[in-house]
Coordinates of C-alpha atoms and ligand atoms in Angstrom, one line a residue:
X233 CA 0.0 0.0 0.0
X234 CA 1.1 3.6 -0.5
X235 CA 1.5 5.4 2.8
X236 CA 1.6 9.4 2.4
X237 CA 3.6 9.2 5.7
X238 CA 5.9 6.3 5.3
X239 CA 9.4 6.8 5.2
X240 CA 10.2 6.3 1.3
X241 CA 9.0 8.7 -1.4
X242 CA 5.9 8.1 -2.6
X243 CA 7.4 7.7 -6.4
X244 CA 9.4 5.0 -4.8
X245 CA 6.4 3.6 -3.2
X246 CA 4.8 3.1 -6.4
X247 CA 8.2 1.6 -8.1
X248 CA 8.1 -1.2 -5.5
X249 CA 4.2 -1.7 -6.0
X250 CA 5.0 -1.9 -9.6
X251 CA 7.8 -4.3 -9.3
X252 CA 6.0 -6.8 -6.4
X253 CA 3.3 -7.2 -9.1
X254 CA 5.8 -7.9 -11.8
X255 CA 7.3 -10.9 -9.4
X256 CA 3.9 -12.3 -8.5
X257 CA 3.2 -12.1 -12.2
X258 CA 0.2 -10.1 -11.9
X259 CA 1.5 -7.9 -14.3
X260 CA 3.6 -9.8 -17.2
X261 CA 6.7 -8.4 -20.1
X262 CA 4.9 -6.7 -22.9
X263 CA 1.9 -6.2 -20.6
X264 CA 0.5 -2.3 -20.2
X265 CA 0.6 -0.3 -17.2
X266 CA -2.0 1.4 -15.7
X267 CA -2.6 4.8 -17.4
X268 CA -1.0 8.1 -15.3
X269 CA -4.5 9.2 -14.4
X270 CA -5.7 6.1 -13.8
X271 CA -3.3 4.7 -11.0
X272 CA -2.8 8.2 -9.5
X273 CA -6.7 7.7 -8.7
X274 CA -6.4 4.6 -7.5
X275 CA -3.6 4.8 -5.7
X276 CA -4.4 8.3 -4.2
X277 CA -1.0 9.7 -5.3
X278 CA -0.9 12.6 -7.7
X279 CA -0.1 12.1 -11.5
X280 CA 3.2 13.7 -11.4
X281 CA 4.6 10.9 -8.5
X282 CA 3.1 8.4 -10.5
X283 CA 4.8 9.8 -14.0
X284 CA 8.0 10.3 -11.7
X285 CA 8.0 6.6 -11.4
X286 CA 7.5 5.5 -14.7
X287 CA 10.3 7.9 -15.6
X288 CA 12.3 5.8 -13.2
X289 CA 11.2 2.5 -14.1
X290 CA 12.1 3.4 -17.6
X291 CA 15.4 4.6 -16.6
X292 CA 16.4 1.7 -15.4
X293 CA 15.5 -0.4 -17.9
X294 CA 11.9 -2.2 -16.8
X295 CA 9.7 -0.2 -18.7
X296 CA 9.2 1.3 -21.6
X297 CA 7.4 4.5 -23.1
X298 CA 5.5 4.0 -26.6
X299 CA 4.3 7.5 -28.0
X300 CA 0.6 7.5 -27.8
X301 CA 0.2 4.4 -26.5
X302 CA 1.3 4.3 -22.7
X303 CA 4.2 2.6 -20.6
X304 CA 4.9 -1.2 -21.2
X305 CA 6.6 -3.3 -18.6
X306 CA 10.0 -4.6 -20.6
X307 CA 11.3 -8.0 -21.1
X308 CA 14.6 -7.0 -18.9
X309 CA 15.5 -10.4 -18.2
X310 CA 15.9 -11.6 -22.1
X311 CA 20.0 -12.6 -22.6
X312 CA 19.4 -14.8 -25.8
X313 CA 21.2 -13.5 -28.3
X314 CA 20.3 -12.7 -32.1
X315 CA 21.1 -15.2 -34.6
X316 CA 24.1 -14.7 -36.6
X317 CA 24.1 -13.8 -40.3
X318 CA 24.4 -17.0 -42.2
X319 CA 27.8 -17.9 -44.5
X320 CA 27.2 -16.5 -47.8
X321 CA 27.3 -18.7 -50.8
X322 CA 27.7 -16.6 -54.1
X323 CA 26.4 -18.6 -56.6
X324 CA 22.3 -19.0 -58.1
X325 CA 20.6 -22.1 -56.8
X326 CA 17.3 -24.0 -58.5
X327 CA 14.9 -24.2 -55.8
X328 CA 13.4 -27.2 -54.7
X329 CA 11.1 -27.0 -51.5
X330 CA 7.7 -27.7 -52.2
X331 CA 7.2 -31.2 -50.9
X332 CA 7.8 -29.9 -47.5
X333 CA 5.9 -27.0 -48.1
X334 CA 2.9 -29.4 -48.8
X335 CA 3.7 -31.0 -45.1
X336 CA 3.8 -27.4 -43.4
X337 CA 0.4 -26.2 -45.1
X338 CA -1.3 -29.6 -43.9
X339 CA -0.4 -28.9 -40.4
X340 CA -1.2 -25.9 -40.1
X341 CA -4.7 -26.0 -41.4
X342 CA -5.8 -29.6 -39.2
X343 CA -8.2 -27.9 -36.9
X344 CA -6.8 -29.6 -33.9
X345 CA -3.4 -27.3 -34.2
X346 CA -2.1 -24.6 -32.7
X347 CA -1.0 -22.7 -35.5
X348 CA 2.3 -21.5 -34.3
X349 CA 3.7 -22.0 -38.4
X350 CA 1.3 -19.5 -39.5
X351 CA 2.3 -15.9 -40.1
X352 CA -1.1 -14.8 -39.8
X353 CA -0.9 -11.6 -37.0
X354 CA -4.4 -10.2 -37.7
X355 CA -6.1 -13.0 -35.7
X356 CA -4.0 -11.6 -32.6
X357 CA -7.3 -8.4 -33.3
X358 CA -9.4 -10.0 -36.0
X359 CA -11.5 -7.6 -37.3
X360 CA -14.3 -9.9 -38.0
X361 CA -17.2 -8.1 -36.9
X362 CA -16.7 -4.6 -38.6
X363 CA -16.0 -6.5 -41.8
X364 CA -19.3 -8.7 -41.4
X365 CA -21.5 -5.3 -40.4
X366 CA -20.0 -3.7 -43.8
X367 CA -20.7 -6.8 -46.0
X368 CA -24.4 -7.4 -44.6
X369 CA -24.6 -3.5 -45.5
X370 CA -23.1 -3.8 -49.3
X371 CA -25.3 -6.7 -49.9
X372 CA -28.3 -4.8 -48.6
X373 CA -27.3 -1.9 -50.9
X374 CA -25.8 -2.7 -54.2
X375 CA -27.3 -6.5 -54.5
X376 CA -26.8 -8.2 -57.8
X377 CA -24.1 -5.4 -58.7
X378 CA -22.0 -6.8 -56.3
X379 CA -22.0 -10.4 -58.2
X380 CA -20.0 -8.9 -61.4
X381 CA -16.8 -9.5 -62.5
X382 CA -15.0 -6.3 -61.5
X383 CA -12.7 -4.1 -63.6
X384 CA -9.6 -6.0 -64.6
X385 CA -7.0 -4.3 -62.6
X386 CA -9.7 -3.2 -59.7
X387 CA -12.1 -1.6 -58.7
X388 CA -11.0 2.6 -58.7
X389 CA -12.4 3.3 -55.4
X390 CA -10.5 0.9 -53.6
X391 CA -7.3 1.5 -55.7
X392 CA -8.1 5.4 -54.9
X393 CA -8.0 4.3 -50.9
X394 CA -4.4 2.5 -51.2
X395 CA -2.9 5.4 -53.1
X396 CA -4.3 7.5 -50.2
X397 CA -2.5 5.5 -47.7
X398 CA 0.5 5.8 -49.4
X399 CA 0.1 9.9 -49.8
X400 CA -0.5 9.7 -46.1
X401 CA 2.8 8.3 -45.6
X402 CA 3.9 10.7 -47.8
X403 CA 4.6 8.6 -51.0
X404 CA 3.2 9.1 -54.2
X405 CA 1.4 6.6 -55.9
X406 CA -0.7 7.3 -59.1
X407 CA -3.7 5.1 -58.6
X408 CA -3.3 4.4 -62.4
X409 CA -0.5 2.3 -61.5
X410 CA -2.4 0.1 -59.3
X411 CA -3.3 -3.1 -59.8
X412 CA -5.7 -5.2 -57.5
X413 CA -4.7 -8.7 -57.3
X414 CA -5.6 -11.8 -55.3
X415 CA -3.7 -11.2 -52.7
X416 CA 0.5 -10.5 -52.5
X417 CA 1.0 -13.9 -53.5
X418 CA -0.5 -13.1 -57.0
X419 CA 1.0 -10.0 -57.2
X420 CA 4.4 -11.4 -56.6
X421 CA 4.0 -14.1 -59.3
X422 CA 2.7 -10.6 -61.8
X423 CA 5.7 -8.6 -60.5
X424 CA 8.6 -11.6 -61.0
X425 CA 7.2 -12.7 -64.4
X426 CA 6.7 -9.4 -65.6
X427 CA 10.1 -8.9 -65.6
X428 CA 12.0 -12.1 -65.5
X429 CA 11.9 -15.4 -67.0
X430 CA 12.6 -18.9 -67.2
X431 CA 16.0 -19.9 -66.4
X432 CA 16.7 -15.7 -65.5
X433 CA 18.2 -15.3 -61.8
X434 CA 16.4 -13.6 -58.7
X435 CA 17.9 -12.1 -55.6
X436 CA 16.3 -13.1 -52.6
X437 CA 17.1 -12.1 -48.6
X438 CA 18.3 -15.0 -47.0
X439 CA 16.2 -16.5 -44.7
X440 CA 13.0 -15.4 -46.8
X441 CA 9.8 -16.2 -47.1
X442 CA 9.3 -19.6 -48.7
X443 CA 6.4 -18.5 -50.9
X444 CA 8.4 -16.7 -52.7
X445 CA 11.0 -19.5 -53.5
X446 CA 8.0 -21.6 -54.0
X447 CA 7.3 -18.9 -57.3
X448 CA 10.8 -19.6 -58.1
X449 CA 11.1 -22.9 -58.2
X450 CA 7.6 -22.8 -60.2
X451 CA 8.5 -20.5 -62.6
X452 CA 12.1 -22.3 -63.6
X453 CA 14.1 -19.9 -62.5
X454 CA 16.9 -19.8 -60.0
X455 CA 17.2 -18.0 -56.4
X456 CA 20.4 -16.2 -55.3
X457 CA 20.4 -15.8 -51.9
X458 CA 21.7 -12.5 -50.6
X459 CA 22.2 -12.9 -46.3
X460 CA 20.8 -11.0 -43.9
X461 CA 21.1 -10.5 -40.1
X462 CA 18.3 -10.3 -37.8
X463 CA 19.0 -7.1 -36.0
X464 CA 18.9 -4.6 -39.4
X465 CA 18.1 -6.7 -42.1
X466 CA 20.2 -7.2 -46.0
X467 CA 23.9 -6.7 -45.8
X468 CA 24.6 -4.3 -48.3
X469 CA 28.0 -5.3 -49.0
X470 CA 27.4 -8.8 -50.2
X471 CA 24.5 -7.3 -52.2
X472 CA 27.0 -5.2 -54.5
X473 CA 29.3 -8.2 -54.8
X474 CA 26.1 -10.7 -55.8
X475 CA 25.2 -8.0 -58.3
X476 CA 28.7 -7.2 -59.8
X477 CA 29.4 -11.2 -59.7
X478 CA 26.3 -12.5 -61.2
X479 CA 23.6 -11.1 -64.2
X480 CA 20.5 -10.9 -61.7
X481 CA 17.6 -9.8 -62.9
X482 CA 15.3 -8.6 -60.3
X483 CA 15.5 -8.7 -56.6
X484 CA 12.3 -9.5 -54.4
X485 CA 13.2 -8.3 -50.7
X486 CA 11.1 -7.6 -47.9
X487 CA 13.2 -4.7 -46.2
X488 CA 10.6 -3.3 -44.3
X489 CA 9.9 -6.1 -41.8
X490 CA 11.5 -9.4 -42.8
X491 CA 9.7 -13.3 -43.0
X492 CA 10.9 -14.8 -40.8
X493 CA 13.4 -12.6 -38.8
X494 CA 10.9 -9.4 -38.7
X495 CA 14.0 -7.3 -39.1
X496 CA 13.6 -4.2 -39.9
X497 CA 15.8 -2.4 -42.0
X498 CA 16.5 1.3 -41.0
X499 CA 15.8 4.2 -43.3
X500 CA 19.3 5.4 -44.9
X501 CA 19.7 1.2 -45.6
X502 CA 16.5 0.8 -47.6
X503 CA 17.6 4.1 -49.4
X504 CA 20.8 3.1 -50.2
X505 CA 19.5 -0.5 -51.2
X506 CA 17.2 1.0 -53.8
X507 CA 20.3 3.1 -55.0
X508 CA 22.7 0.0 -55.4
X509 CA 19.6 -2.2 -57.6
X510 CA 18.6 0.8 -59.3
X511 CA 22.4 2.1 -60.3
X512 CA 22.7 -1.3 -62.0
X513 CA 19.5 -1.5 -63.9
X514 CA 18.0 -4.0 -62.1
X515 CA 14.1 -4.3 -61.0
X516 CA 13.4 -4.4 -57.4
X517 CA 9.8 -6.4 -56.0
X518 CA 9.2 -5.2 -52.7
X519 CA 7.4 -7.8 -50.6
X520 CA 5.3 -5.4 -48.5
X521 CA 3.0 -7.3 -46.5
X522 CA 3.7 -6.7 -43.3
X523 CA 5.1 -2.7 -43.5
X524 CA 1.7 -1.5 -41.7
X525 CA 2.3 -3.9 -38.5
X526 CA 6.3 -2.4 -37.9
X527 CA 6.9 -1.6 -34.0
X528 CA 9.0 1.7 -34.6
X529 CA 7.9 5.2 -33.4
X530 CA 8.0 7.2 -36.8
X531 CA 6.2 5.9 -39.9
X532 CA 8.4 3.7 -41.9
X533 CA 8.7 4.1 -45.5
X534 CA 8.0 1.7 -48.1
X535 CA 11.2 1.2 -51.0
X536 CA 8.9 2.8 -53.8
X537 CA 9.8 6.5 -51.8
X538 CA 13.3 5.9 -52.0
X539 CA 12.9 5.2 -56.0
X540 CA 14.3 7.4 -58.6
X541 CA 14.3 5.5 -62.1
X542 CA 10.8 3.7 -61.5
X543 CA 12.3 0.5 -61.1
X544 CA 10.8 -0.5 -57.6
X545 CA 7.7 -2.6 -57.8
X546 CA 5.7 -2.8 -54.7
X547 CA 3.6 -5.8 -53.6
X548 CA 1.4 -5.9 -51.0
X549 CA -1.8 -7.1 -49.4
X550 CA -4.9 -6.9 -46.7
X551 CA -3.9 -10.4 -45.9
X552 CA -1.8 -9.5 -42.3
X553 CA -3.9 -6.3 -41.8
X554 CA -7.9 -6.9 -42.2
X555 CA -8.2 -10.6 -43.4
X556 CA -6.0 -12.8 -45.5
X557 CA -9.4 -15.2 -46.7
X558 CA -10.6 -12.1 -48.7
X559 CA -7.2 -12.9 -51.1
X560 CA -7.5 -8.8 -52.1
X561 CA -3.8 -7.2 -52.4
X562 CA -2.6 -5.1 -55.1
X563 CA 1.0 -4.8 -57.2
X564 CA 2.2 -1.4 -57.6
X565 CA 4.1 -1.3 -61.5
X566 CA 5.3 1.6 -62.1
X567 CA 7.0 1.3 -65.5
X568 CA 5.6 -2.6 -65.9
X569 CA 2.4 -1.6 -66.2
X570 CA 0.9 -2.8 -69.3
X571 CA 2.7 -6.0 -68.9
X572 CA 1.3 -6.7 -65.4
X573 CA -1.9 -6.0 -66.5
X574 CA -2.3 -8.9 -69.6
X575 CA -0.6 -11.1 -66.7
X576 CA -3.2 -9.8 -64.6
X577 CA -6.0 -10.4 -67.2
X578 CA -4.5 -14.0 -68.3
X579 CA -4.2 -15.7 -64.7
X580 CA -7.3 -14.4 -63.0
X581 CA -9.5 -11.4 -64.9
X582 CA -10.4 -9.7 -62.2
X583 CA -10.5 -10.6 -58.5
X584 CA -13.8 -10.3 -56.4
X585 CA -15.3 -7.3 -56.5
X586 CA -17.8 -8.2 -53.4
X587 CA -14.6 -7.9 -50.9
X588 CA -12.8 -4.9 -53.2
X589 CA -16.0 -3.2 -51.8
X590 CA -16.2 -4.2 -48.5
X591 CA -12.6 -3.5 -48.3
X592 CA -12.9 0.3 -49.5
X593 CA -15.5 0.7 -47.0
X594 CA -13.6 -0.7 -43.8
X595 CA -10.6 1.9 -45.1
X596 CA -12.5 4.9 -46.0
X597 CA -14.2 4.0 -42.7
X598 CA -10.8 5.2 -40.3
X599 CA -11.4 2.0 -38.4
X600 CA -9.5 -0.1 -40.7
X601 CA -6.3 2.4 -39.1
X602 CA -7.7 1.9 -36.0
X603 CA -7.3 -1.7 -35.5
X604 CA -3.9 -1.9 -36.8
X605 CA -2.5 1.1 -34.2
X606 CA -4.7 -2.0 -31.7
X607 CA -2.6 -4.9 -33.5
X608 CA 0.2 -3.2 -33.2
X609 CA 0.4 -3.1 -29.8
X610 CA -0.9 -6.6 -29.1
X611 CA 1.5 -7.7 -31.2
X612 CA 4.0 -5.9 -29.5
X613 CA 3.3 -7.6 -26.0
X614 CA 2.8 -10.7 -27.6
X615 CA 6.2 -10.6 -28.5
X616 CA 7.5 -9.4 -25.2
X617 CA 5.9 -12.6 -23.8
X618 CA 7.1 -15.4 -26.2
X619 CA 10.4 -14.1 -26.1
X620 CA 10.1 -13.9 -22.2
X621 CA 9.0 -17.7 -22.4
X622 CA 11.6 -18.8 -25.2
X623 CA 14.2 -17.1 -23.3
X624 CA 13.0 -19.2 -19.7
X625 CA 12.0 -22.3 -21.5
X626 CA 14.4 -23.1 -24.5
X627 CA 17.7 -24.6 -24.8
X628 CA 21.1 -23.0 -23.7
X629 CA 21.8 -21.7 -26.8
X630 CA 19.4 -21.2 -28.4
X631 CA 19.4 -17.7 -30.4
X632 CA 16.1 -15.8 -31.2
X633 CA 15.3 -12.4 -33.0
X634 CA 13.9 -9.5 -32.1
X635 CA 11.4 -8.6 -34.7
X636 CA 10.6 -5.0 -34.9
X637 CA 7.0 -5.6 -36.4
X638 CA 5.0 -8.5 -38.0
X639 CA 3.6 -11.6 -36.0
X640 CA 6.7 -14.1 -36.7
X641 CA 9.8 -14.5 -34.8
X642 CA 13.2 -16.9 -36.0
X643 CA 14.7 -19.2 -33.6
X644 CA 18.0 -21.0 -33.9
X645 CA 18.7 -23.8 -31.7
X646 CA 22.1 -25.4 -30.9
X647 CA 24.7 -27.0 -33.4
X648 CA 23.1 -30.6 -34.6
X649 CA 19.6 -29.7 -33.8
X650 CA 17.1 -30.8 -36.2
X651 CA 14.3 -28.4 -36.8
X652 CA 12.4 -30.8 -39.1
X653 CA 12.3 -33.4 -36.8
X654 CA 11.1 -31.0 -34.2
X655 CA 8.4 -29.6 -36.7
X656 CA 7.1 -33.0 -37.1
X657 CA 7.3 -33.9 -33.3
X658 CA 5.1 -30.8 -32.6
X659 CA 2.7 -31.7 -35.0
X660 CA 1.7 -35.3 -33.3
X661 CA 1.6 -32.8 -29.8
X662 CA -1.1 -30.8 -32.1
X663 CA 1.2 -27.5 -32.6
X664 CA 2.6 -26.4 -35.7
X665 CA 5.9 -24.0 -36.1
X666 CA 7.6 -24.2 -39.7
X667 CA 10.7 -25.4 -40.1
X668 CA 13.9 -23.2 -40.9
X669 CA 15.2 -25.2 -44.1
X670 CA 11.9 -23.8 -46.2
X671 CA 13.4 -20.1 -46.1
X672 CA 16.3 -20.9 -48.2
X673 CA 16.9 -22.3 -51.5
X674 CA 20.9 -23.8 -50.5
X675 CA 19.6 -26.2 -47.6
X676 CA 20.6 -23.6 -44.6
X677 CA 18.9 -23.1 -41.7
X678 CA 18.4 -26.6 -40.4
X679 CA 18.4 -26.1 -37.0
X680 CA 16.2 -22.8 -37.0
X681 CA 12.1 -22.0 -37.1
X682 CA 9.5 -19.6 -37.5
X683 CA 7.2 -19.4 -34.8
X684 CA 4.5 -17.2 -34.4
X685 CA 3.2 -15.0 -31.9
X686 CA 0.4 -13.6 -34.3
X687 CA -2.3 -15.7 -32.4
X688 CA -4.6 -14.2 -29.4
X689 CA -2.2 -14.6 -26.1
X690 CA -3.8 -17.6 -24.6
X691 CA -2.8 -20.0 -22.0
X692 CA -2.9 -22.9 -24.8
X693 CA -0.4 -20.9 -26.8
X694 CA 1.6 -20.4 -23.3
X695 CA 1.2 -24.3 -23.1
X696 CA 1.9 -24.8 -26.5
X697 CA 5.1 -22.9 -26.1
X698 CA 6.1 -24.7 -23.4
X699 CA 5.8 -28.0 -25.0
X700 CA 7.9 -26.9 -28.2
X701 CA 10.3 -26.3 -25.9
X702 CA 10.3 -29.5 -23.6
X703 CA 10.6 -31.5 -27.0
X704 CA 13.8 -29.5 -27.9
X705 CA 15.6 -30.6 -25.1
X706 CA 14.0 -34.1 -25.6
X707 CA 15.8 -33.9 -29.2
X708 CA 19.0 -32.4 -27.8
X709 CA 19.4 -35.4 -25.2
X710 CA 18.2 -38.2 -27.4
X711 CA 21.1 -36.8 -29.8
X712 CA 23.6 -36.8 -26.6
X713 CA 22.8 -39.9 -25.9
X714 CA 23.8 -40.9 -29.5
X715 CA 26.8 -39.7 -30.1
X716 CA 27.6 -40.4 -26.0
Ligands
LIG974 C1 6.3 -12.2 -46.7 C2 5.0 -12.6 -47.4 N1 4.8 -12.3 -48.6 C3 3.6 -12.6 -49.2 C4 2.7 -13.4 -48.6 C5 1.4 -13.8 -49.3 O1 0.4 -12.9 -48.9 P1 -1.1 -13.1 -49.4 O2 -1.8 -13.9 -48.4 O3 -1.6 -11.7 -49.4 O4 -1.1 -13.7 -50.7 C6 2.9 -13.8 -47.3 C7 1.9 -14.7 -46.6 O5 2.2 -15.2 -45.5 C8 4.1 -13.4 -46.6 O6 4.4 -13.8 -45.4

């Protein structure tokens, strides 16, 4: 209790009150604190001894402020460190990953699984119900109108809200240049074959996300993998020796917030990256599905604003940001334009105009902002907390990043470990992670995973955690014993 007479300072009071419900677990890393006003009235302390202690907390390292959205209780405790950039191997690879990309997807739609392999952050804040209210309402409204076939490259309104969001970030987008596709994964396959073809080699980030390999290996061509490290993202140096080594002909990065890692490259990086491809004449896909859900304080800016020459292609989605079953993203061309569209035309004519509409709505709406300031910040804490459990739980060891947005995070478990055989171990205890060797084309990354923390926090995912975790070390000693 605070006591106006007692013989510590009444900030200090409320430090130790803060920190005896961190220890009994009453309050949790990642978790809010109580708003100024609101614990100053429950407390009966004024505001300014309850901001002095936050000022303190943060000061010595427990908490942490986020602009407009409170004081967070940190994850002081986490000593794991970040995994290491991988060895580089300069030379173009065929792909060949889609068998076990057939397992992963079969595990990680079985109902009885927790669905720890799915990047899928919006269910952390679905926002099912505001999307339901504004399709009972279109329905209601435009009725048979809304069973057409839509324009070819989209419905304008819609493509008029996404070059608005991009003004508001302060890039400029001619909605012309838009394209709606079904979702990123179409517009990725437009982008790449717009621009490349068989046998024609594409830089990729190394880990990246397997769908992307998958288009690769479908489309003939061959993957060159450019390494990364988890804390900022591509290395820039081994990029300008790939492309002065090798004839590349696009690059498809996701520098904003990276699959798996959920690095983040900083600003004069991604600036410089887009002048190294574009010096050499070479096209660069962004992957930008997950650039709305970053954790940093400033607005962080797509590639396309760094761009000079027009040869950044943007790809993105509504698929980590309002719902991924409505398959509506949309390809950004620039100067490809009229051949993205006959793609566009040839693989799918249009793409559903009932959820283009619904879409439009939910953005012109504001709440479609809204809920991904909320997601955000769940996302935020969700991460505090599985890194706080990965960091208790897991191996001695074991490495783990520290994305700076998205719902995914990369884990890399001791020398020897076998992350496939722990995939497949997790899926008979009914919880799915994907395993590491999908995110590269050269067999790397054996002994890492993605794992998500995009779900609702629950104590079945707090369970689930803790049984990924009990079946490492299981692996671990059963390999021990071994080679004992
Ligand atoms: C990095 C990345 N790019 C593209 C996609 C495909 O997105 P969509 O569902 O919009 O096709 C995903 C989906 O998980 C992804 O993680």
């Amino acid at each position: 209790m605070i006591q106006k007479n007692g013989q510590h300072f009444l900030y200090q009071q409320v430090i130790d009150l803060i920190k005896a419900m961190q220890t009994s677990g009453t309050l949790r890393p990642g978790d809010k604190l109580p708003s100024l006003r609101k614990l100053s009235g429950q407390l009966g302390v004024s505001i300014p001894t309850v901001k002095q202690a936050y000022v303190e907390l943060e000061r010595i390292g427990k908490v942490e402020a986020r602009p407009k959205s409170g004081y967070f209780l940190k994850n002081a405790s986490i000593t794991m460190a970040s995994p290491k950039r991988s060895s580089f191997v300069r030379r173009p690879v065929p792909v060949r990953c889609q068998t076990l990309i057939e397992e992963v997807y079969d595990a990680v739609h079985s109902p009885s699984v927790i669905p720890l392999g799915v990047a899928h952050p919006v269910m952390a804040s679905p926002p099912d119900k505001m999307l339901a209210r504004i399709m009972r309402r279109m329905l209601a409204q435009a009725g048979s109108k809304v069973m057409a076939y839509g324009p070819m490259d989209g419905y304008a309104p819609l493509k008029r809200q996404i070059a608005q969001r991009y003004l508001e970030q302060g890039v400029v987008v001619d909605q012309q240049d838009i394209i709606v596709t079904n979702g990123a994964q179409e517009a990725l396959a437009i982008a790449i074959q717009s621009v490349a073809e068989a046998g024609d080699i594409i830089a990729v980030e190394s880990p990246t996300y397997f769908g992307i390999l998958e288009l690769i290996e479908t489309l003939g061509m061959m993957a060159l993998e450019i390494p990364i490290c988890s804390e900022n993202g591509i290395c820039l140096d081994d990029l300008q020796t790939s492309l002065d080594l090798h004839n590349v002909k696009a690059c498809v990065f996701s520098s904003l917030i990276n699959n798996p890692t959920g690095s983040c490259m900083p600003d004069h990086k991604r600036r410089r990256l887009v002048q190294i491809v574009e010096s050499k004449g070479i096209v660069l896909i962004e992957d930008d599905v997950y650039g709305e859900l970053h954790f940093c304080e400033e607005e962080v800016l797509p590639l396309q604003a760094y761009s000079t020459c027009g040869e950044v292609i943007t790809c993105s989605s509504f698929s980590k940001t309002a719902a991924p079953s409505y398959r509506i993203g949309w390809i950004v061309t620039n100067k490809y334009e009229q051949k993205a569209k006959s793609l566009k035309r040839a693989f799918s004519c249009s793409s559903s105009l009932l959820n283009q509409m619904v879409l439009t709505e939910y953005v012109r709406s504001g709440d479609f902002i809204r809920n991904i300031k909320r997601l955000r910040q769940i996302l935020q804490q969700n991460k505090e907390r599985m890194l706080a459990l990965i960091n208790e739980k897991f191996p001695a060891k074991t490495c783990v990043s520290d994305p700076q947005g998205g719902g995914v995070l990369w884990v890399e478990l001791p020398p020897g470990f076998d992350a496939t055989e722990w995939f497949r171990l997790s899926v008979k205890e009914g919880i799915s992670i994907t395993p590491g060797i999908l995110f590269s084309a050269t067999g790397k990354y054996k002994r890492c995973a993605r794992i998500s923390f995009g779900l609702p926090w629950s104590d079945d995912v707090e369970n689930a955690v803790n049984t990924l975790a009990a079946l490492a070390h299981q692996l671990i000693n059963k390999n021990r014993l071994k080679t004992a």
